[in-house]
XYZ file of N, CA and C in Angstrom:
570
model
N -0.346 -53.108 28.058
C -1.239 -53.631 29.075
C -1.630 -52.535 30.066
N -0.883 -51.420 30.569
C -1.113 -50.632 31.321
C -2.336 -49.708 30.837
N -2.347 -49.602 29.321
C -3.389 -48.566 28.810
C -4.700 -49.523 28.895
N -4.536 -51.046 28.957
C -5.770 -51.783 28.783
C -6.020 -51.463 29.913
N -5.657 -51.904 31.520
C -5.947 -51.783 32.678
C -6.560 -50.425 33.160
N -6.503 -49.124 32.326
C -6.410 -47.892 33.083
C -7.462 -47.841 32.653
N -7.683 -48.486 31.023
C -9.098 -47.990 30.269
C -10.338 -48.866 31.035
N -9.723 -50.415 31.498
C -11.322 -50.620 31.917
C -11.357 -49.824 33.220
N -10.646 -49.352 34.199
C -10.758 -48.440 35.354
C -12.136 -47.731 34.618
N -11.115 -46.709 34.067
C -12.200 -45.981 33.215
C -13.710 -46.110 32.806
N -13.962 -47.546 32.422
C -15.079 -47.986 32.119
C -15.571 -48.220 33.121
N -15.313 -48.643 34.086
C -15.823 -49.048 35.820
C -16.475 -47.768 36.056
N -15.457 -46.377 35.884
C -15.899 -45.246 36.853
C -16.996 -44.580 36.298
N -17.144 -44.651 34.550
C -18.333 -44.622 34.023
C -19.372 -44.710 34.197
N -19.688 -46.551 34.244
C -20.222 -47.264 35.199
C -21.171 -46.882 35.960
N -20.342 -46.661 36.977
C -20.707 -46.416 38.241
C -21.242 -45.060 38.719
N -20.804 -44.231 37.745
C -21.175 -42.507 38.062
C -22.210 -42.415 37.274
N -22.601 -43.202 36.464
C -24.206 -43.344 35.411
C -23.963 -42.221 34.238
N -22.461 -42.149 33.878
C -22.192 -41.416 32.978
C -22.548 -41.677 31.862
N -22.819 -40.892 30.775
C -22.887 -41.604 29.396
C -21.621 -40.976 28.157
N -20.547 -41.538 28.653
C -19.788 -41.278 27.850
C -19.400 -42.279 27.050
N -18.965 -42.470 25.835
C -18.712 -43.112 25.090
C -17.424 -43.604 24.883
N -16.662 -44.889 25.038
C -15.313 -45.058 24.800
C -14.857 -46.129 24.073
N -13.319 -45.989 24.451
C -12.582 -46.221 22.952
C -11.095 -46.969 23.885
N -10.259 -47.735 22.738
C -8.949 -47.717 22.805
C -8.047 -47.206 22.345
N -7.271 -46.104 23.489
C -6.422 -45.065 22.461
C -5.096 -46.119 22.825
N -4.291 -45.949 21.791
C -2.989 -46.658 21.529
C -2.072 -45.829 22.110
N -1.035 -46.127 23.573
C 0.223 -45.680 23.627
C 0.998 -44.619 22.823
N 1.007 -44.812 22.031
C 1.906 -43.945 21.269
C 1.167 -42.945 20.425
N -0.398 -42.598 20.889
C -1.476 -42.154 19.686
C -1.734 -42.261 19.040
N -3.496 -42.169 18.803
C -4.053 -42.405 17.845
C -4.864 -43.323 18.658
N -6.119 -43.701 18.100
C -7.599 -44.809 18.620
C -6.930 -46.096 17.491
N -7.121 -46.782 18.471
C -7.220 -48.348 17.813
C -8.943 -48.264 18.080
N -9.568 -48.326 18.925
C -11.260 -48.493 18.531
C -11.531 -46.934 19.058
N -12.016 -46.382 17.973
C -12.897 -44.917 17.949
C -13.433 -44.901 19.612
N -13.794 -43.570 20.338
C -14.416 -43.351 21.272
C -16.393 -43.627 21.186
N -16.847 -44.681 20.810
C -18.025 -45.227 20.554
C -18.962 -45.736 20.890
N -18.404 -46.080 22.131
C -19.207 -47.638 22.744
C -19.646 -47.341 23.851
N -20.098 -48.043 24.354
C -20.866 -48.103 25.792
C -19.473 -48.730 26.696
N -19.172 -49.551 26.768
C -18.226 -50.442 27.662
C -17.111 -51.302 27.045
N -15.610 -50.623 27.366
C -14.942 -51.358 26.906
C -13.783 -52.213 27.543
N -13.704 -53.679 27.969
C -13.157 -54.392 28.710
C -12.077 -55.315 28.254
N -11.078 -55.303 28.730
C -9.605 -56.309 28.501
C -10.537 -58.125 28.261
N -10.014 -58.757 27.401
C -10.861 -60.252 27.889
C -9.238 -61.028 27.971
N -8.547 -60.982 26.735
C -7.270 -61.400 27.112
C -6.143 -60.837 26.118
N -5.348 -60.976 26.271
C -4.180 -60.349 25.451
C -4.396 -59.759 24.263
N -4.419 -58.392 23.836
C -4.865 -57.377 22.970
C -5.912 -58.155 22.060
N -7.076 -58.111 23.357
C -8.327 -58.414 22.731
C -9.417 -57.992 23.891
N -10.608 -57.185 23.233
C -10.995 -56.834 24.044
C -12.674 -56.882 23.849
N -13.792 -57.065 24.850
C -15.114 -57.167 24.926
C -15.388 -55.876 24.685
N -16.093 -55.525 23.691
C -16.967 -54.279 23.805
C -18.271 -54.292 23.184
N -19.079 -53.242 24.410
C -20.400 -53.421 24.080
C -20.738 -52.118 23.097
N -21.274 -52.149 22.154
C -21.579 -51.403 20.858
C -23.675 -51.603 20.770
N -23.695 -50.454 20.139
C -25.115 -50.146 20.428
C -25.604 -51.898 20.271
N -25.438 -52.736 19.358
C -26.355 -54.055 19.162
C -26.073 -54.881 19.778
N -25.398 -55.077 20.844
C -24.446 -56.003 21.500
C -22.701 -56.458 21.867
N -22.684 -56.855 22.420
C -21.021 -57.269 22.716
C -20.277 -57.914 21.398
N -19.447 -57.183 21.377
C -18.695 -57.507 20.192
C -17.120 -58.077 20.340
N -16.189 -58.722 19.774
C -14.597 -58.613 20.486
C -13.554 -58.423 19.617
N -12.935 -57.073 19.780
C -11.796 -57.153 19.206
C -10.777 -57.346 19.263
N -9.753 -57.422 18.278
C -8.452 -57.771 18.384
C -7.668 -57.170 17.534
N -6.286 -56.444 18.498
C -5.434 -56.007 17.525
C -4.273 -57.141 17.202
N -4.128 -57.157 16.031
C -3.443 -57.684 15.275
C -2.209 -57.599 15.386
N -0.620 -57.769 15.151
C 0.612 -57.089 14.783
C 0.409 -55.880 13.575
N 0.997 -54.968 14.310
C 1.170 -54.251 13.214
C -0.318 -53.331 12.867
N -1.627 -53.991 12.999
C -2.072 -53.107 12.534
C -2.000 -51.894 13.040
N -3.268 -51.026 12.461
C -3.186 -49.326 12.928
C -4.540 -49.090 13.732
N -5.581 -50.667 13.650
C -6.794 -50.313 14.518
C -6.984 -51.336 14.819
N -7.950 -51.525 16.215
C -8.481 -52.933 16.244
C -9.780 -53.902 15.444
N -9.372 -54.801 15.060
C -10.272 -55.724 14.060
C -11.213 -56.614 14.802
N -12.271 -56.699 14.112
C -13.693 -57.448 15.051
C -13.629 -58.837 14.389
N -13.731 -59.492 15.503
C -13.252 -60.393 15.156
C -14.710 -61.777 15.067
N -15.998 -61.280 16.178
C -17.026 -61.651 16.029
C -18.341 -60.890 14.968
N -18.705 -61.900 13.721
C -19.826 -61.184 12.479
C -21.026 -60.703 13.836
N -21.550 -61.054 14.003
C -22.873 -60.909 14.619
C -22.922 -61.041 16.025
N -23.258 -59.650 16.521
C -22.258 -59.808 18.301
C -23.867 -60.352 19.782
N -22.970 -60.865 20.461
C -23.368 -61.525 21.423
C -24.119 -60.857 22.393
N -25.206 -61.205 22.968
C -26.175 -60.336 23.894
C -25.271 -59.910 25.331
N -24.170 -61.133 25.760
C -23.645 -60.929 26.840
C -22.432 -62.149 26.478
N -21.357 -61.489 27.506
C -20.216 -61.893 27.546
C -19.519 -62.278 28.766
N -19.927 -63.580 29.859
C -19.534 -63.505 30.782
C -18.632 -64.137 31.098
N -17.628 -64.133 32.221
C -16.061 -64.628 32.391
C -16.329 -66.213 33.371
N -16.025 -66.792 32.779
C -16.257 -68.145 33.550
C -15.032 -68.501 34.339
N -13.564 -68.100 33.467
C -12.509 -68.977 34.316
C -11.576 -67.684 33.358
N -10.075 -67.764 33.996
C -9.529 -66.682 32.695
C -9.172 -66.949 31.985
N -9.268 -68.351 31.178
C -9.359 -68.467 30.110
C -10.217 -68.621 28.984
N -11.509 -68.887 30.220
C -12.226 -69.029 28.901
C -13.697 -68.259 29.716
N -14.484 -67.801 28.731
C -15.746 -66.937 28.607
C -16.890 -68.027 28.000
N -17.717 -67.419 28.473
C -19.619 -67.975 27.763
C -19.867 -66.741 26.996
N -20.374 -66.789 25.905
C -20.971 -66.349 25.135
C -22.420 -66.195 24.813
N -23.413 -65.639 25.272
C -24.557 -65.754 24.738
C -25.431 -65.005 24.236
N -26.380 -66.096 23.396
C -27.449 -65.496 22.363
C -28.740 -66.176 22.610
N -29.663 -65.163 23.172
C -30.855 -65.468 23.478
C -30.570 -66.371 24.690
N -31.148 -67.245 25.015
C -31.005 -68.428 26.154
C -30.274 -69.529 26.531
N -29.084 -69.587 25.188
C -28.047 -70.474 25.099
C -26.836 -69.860 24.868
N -25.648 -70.379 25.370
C -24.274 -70.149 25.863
C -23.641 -70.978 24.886
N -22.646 -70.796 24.510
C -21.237 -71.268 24.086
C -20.117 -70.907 24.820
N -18.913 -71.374 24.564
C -17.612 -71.221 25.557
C -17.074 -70.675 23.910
N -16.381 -69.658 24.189
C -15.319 -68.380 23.667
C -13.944 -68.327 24.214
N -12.701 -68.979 23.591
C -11.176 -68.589 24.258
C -10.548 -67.963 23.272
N -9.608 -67.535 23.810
C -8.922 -66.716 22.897
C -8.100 -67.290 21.741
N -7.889 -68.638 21.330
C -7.550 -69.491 20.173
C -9.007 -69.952 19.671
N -10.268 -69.431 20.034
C -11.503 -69.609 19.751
C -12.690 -68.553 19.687
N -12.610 -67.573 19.597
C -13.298 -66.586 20.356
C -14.807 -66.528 19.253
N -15.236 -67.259 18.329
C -16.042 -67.252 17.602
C -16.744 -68.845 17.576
N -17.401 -68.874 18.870
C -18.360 -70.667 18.503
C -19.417 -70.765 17.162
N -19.329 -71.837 16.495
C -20.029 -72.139 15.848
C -21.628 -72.517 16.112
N -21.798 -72.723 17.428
C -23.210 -73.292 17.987
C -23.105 -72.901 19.558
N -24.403 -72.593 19.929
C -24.100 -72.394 21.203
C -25.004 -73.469 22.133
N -24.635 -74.192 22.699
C -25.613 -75.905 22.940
C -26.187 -75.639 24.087
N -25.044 -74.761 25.565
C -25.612 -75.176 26.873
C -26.791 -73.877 26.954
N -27.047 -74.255 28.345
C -28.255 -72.805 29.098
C -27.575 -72.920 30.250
N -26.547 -73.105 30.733
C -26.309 -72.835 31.927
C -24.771 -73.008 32.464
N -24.087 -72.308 33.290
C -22.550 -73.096 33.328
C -22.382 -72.447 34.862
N -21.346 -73.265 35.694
C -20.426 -72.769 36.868
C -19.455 -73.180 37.034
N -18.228 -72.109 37.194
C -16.992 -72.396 37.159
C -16.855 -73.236 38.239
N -15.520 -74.146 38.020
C -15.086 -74.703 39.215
C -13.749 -74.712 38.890
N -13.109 -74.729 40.449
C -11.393 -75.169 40.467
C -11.202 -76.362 40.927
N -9.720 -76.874 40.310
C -9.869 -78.405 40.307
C -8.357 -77.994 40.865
N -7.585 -79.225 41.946
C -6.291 -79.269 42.089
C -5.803 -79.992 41.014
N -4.836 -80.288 40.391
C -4.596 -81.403 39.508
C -3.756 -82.144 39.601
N -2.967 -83.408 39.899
C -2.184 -84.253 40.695
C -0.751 -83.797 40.016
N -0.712 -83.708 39.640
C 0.584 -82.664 39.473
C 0.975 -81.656 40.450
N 0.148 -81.328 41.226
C 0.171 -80.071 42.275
C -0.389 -78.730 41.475
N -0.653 -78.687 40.434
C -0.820 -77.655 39.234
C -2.592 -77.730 39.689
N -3.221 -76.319 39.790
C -4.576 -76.103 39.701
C -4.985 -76.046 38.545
N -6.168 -76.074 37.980
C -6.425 -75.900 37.092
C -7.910 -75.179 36.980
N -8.579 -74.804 36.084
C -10.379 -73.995 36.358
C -11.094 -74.782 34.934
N -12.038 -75.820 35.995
C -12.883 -76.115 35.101
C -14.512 -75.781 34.635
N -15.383 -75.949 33.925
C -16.339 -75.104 33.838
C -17.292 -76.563 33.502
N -18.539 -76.398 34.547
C -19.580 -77.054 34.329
C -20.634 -77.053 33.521
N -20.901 -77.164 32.902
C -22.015 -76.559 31.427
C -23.106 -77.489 31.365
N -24.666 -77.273 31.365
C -25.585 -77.914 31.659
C -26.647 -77.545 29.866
N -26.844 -78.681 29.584
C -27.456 -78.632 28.206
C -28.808 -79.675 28.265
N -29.972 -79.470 27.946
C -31.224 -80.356 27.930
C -31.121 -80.743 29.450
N -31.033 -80.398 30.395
C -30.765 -81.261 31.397
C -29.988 -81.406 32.593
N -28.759 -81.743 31.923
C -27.522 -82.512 31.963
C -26.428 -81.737 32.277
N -25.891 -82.613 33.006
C -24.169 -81.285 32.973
C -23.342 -82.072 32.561
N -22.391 -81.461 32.142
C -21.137 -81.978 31.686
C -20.080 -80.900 31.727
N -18.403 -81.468 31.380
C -17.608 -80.303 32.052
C -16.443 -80.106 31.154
N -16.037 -78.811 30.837
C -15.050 -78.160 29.696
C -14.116 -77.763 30.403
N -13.233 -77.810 29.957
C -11.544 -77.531 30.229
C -11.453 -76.110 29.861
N -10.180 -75.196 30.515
C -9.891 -73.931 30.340
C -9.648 -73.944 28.372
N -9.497 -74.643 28.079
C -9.122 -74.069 26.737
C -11.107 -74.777 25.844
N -11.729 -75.041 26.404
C -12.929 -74.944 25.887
C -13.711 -76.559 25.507
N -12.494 -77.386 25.482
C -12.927 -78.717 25.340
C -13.578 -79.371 26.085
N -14.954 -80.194 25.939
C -15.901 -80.870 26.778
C -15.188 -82.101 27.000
N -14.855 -82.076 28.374
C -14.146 -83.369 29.247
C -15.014 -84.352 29.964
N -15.771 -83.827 30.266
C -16.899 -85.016 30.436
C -17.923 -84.815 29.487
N -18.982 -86.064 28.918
C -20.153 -85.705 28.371
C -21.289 -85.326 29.176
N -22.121 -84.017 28.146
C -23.152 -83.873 28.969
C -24.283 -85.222 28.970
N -23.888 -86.052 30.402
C -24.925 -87.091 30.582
C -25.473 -86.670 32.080
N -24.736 -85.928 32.912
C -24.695 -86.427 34.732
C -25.625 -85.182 35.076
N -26.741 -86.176 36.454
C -27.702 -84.958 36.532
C -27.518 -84.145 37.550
N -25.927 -84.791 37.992
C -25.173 -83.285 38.871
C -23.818 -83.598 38.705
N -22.968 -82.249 38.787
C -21.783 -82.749 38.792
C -21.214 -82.112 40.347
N -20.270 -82.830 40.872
C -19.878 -82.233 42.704
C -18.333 -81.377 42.849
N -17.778 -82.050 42.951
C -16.289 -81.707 43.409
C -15.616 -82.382 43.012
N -14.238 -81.356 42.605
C -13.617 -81.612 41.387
C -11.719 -81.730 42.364
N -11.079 -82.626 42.304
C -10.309 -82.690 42.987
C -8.986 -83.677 42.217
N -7.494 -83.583 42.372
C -6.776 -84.366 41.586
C -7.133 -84.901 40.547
N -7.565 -84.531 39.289
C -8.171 -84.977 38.353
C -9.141 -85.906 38.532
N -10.071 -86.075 39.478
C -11.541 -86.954 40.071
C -12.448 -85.722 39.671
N -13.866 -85.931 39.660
C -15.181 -85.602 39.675
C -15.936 -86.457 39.974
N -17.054 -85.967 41.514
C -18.004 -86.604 41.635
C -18.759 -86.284 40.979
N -19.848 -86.948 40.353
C -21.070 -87.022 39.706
C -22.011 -87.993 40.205
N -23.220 -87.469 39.692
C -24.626 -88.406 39.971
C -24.992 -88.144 39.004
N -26.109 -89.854 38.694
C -26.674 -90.122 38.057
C -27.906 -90.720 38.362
N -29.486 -90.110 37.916
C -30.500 -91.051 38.680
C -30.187 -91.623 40.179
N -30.085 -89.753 41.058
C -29.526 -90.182 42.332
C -28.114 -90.799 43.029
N -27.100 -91.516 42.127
C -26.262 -91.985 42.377
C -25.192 -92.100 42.561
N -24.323 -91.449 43.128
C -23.246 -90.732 42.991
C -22.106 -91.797 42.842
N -21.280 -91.407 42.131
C -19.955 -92.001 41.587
C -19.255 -91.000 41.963
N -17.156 -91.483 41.448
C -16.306 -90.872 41.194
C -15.574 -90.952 39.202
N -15.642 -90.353 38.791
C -14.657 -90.333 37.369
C -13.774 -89.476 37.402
N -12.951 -90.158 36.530
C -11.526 -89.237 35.938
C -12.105 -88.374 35.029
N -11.203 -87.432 34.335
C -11.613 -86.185 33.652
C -11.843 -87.197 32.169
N -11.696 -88.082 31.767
C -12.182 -88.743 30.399
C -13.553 -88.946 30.805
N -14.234 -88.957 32.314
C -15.588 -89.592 31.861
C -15.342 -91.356 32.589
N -13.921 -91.527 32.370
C -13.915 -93.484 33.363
C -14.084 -93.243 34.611
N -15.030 -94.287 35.003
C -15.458 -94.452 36.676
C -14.381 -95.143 37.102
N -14.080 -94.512 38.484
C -13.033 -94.531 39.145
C -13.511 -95.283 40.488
N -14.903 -94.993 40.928
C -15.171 -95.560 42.011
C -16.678 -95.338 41.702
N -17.506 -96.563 41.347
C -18.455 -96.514 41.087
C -19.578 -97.294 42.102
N -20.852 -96.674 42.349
C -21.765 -96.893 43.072
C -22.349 -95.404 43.717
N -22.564 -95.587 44.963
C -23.446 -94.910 45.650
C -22.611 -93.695 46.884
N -21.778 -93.196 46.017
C -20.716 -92.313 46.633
C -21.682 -90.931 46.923
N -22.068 -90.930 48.345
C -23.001 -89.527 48.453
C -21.493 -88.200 48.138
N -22.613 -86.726 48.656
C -22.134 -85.989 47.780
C -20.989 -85.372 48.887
N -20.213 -85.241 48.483
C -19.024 -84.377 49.143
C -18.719 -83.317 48.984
Protein backbone atom coordinates (compact mmCIF):
# COMPACT_ATOMS: atom_id res chain seq x y z
CA UNK A 1 0.00 0.00 0.00
CA UNK A 2 2.78 2.42 0.68
CA UNK A 3 4.13 2.02 -3.03
CA UNK A 4 0.33 2.56 -4.17
CA UNK A 5 0.10 5.85 -2.08
CA UNK A 6 3.62 7.27 -3.13
CA UNK A 7 2.81 6.37 -6.83
CA UNK A 8 -0.46 8.32 -7.02
CA UNK A 9 1.62 11.32 -5.13
CA UNK A 10 3.60 10.86 -8.06
CA UNK A 11 0.84 11.05 -10.48
CA UNK A 12 -0.57 14.25 -8.71
CA UNK A 13 2.96 15.96 -9.07
CA UNK A 14 2.91 15.07 -12.74
CA UNK A 15 -0.24 16.46 -12.94
CA UNK A 16 0.27 19.39 -11.79
CA UNK A 17 3.83 20.34 -13.17
CA UNK A 18 2.21 19.59 -16.88
CA UNK A 19 4.78 16.95 -17.13
CA UNK A 20 4.55 14.34 -19.68
CA UNK A 21 5.91 11.50 -18.20
CA UNK A 22 4.64 8.27 -18.49
CA UNK A 23 3.88 5.81 -15.53
CA UNK A 24 3.72 2.59 -14.16
CA UNK A 25 3.46 0.22 -11.03
CA UNK A 26 6.79 -0.82 -9.86
CA UNK A 27 6.40 -3.75 -7.32
CA UNK A 28 8.25 -3.52 -3.82
CA UNK A 29 10.53 -5.97 -4.25
CA UNK A 30 11.23 -5.09 -8.23
CA UNK A 31 10.27 -5.29 -11.25
CA UNK A 32 6.83 -3.29 -13.04
CA UNK A 33 3.64 -4.92 -12.37
CA UNK A 34 2.19 -2.22 -15.11
CA UNK A 35 5.09 -1.06 -17.57
CA UNK A 36 5.94 2.81 -17.23
CA UNK A 37 3.06 3.73 -20.04
CA UNK A 38 0.30 5.63 -19.16
CA UNK A 39 -0.81 8.91 -18.62
CA UNK A 40 -2.28 8.53 -14.93
CA UNK A 41 -2.07 5.97 -12.56
CA UNK A 42 -4.47 5.85 -9.41
CA UNK A 43 -5.15 3.38 -6.28
CA UNK A 44 -9.26 2.69 -6.70
CA UNK A 45 -9.18 -0.09 -4.05
CA UNK A 46 -7.13 -2.87 -2.81
CA UNK A 47 -4.41 -3.89 -5.46
CA UNK A 48 -6.48 -2.48 -8.08
CA UNK A 49 -5.88 0.35 -9.80
CA UNK A 50 -7.54 3.19 -12.46
CA UNK A 51 -5.34 3.87 -15.23
CA UNK A 52 -5.62 6.10 -17.98
CA UNK A 53 -3.93 4.52 -21.22
CA UNK A 54 -3.84 6.32 -24.54
CA UNK A 55 -7.88 5.09 -25.33
CA UNK A 56 -9.23 5.57 -22.03
CA UNK A 57 -9.40 4.48 -18.35
CA UNK A 58 -8.78 1.13 -17.90
CA UNK A 59 -8.54 -1.04 -14.25
CA UNK A 60 -6.22 -3.26 -13.11
CA UNK A 61 -5.71 -5.84 -10.81
CA UNK A 62 -3.04 -7.76 -9.33
CA UNK A 63 -3.90 -11.02 -8.66
CA UNK A 64 -2.04 -13.45 -5.89
CA UNK A 65 0.90 -14.42 -7.01
CA UNK A 66 1.00 -13.01 -10.22
CA UNK A 67 4.21 -11.28 -11.75
CA UNK A 68 2.06 -8.27 -13.46
CA UNK A 69 -1.03 -6.53 -13.18
CA UNK A 70 -4.14 -7.98 -15.19
CA UNK A 71 -6.90 -5.73 -16.91
CA UNK A 72 -9.56 -6.51 -15.81
CA UNK A 73 -11.98 -4.07 -17.99
CA UNK A 74 -12.26 -5.39 -22.33
CA UNK A 75 -13.06 -1.96 -23.57
CA UNK A 76 -11.99 0.97 -21.24
CA UNK A 77 -14.12 3.74 -19.93
CA UNK A 78 -13.99 7.51 -21.01
CA UNK A 79 -13.89 8.46 -17.20
CA UNK A 80 -13.75 7.01 -13.87
CA UNK A 81 -15.21 8.96 -11.11
CA UNK A 82 -15.26 8.19 -7.20
CA UNK A 83 -18.70 8.49 -5.86
CA UNK A 84 -18.34 6.95 -2.28
CA UNK A 85 -15.15 4.54 -1.40
CA UNK A 86 -16.67 1.94 -2.32
CA UNK A 87 -18.05 2.35 -5.14
CA UNK A 88 -17.17 4.42 -8.57
CA UNK A 89 -19.34 5.56 -11.85
CA UNK A 90 -18.10 4.47 -14.80
CA UNK A 91 -18.65 6.18 -17.99
CA UNK A 92 -19.21 5.82 -21.68
CA UNK A 93 -20.31 8.54 -23.73
CA UNK A 94 -23.29 10.18 -21.63
CA UNK A 95 -24.24 7.30 -19.42
CA UNK A 96 -22.78 6.00 -16.09
CA UNK A 97 -22.80 2.69 -14.45
CA UNK A 98 -21.68 1.99 -10.77
CA UNK A 99 -18.17 -0.16 -10.71
CA UNK A 100 -17.09 -1.92 -7.06
CA UNK A 101 -14.54 -3.83 -6.50
CA UNK A 102 -16.61 -7.39 -6.33
CA UNK A 103 -17.95 -5.66 -9.65
CA UNK A 104 -15.68 -3.56 -11.43
CA UNK A 105 -17.05 -4.51 -15.00
CA UNK A 106 -21.06 -3.28 -15.51
CA UNK A 107 -22.86 -4.89 -18.00
CA UNK A 108 -25.06 -1.70 -19.01
CA UNK A 109 -24.64 1.60 -18.09
CA UNK A 110 -28.52 3.07 -17.46
CA UNK A 111 -28.01 6.45 -15.39
CA UNK A 112 -26.70 10.19 -16.76
CA UNK A 113 -26.25 11.47 -13.60
CA UNK A 114 -25.37 10.57 -9.78
CA UNK A 115 -24.55 12.42 -6.17
CA UNK A 116 -23.13 10.92 -3.39
CA UNK A 117 -24.81 11.09 -0.17
CA UNK A 118 -24.14 10.06 3.56
CA UNK A 119 -26.72 8.42 5.42
CA UNK A 120 -26.49 7.80 9.46
CA UNK A 121 -27.86 4.32 9.82
CA UNK A 122 -29.86 3.40 13.07
CA UNK A 123 -27.42 1.28 14.18
CA UNK A 124 -25.22 4.36 14.84
CA UNK A 125 -23.10 2.91 11.76
CA UNK A 126 -22.84 5.62 8.71
CA UNK A 127 -23.11 4.50 5.71
CA UNK A 128 -22.52 6.41 1.74
CA UNK A 129 -25.26 6.25 -0.45
CA UNK A 130 -25.34 7.26 -4.13
CA UNK A 131 -28.23 8.96 -5.95
CA UNK A 132 -28.40 7.98 -9.63
CA UNK A 133 -30.82 9.77 -11.99
CA UNK A 134 -31.93 7.77 -15.27
CA UNK A 135 -34.74 9.17 -17.99
CA UNK A 136 -35.62 11.57 -15.44
CA UNK A 137 -35.80 10.05 -12.27
CA UNK A 138 -33.63 9.36 -9.34
CA UNK A 139 -33.27 6.55 -7.53
CA UNK A 140 -30.58 5.34 -4.93
CA UNK A 141 -27.64 2.52 -4.76
CA UNK A 142 -25.96 1.24 -1.85
CA UNK A 143 -22.03 1.23 -1.33
CA UNK A 144 -21.75 -2.16 -2.75
CA UNK A 145 -23.74 -1.03 -6.02
CA UNK A 146 -27.29 -2.30 -5.45
CA UNK A 147 -30.34 -0.01 -6.46
CA UNK A 148 -32.27 0.55 -3.09
CA UNK A 149 -34.75 2.62 -4.19
CA UNK A 150 -36.34 2.51 -7.77
CA UNK A 151 -35.57 4.98 -10.22
CA UNK A 152 -39.26 6.55 -9.94
CA UNK A 153 -38.75 9.97 -7.54
CA UNK A 154 -38.39 13.36 -9.23
CA UNK A 155 -36.11 14.30 -6.30
CA UNK A 156 -34.53 12.55 -3.80
CA UNK A 157 -33.62 14.86 -0.19
CA UNK A 158 -32.02 13.65 2.92
CA UNK A 159 -30.99 10.60 3.84
CA UNK A 160 -31.04 9.93 7.61
CA UNK A 161 -31.45 6.54 9.99
CA UNK A 162 -32.32 4.50 7.19
CA UNK A 163 -35.34 7.27 5.98
CA UNK A 164 -35.19 9.16 2.57
CA UNK A 165 -37.12 12.05 1.70
CA UNK A 166 -38.40 12.00 -1.71
CA UNK A 167 -40.84 13.80 -4.04
CA UNK A 168 -43.03 12.95 -6.34
CA UNK A 169 -45.15 15.28 -8.78
CA UNK A 170 -44.18 17.95 -6.13
CA UNK A 171 -44.86 15.87 -3.11
CA UNK A 172 -42.75 15.05 -0.68
CA UNK A 173 -42.85 11.88 1.40
CA UNK A 174 -40.61 9.86 3.79
CA UNK A 175 -39.40 5.97 2.78
CA UNK A 176 -37.31 3.38 4.17
CA UNK A 177 -34.34 2.21 2.08
CA UNK A 178 -36.79 -0.71 0.38
CA UNK A 179 -38.74 2.11 -1.27
CA UNK A 180 -41.97 1.61 1.81
CA UNK A 181 -43.53 4.93 2.72
CA UNK A 182 -42.95 5.66 6.05
CA UNK A 183 -44.73 8.92 6.25
CA UNK A 184 -46.63 9.69 3.36
CA UNK A 185 -48.13 12.99 1.97
CA UNK A 186 -46.90 16.43 1.66
CA UNK A 187 -43.62 16.35 3.76
CA UNK A 188 -41.78 19.66 2.34
CA UNK A 189 -38.13 19.41 1.81
CA UNK A 190 -35.68 19.23 4.66
Amino acid sequence: TRGIRRHSRVSEWCNRRGKRYRLGIWRAAGGWLLPPQHKAVWPLWTDTWEVETASGWQIYRLAPGAASAILINGEPYEAIDNATPQLSMARRGDRLAPITEAHPVPAEFPFEQFDARYMDAPDGRAQWLTAVRADGHWGLLDAAGRLRLPVRFDEIGSAWNGLVAVAIDGAWGIVDLDGGPVAPGDVRRM
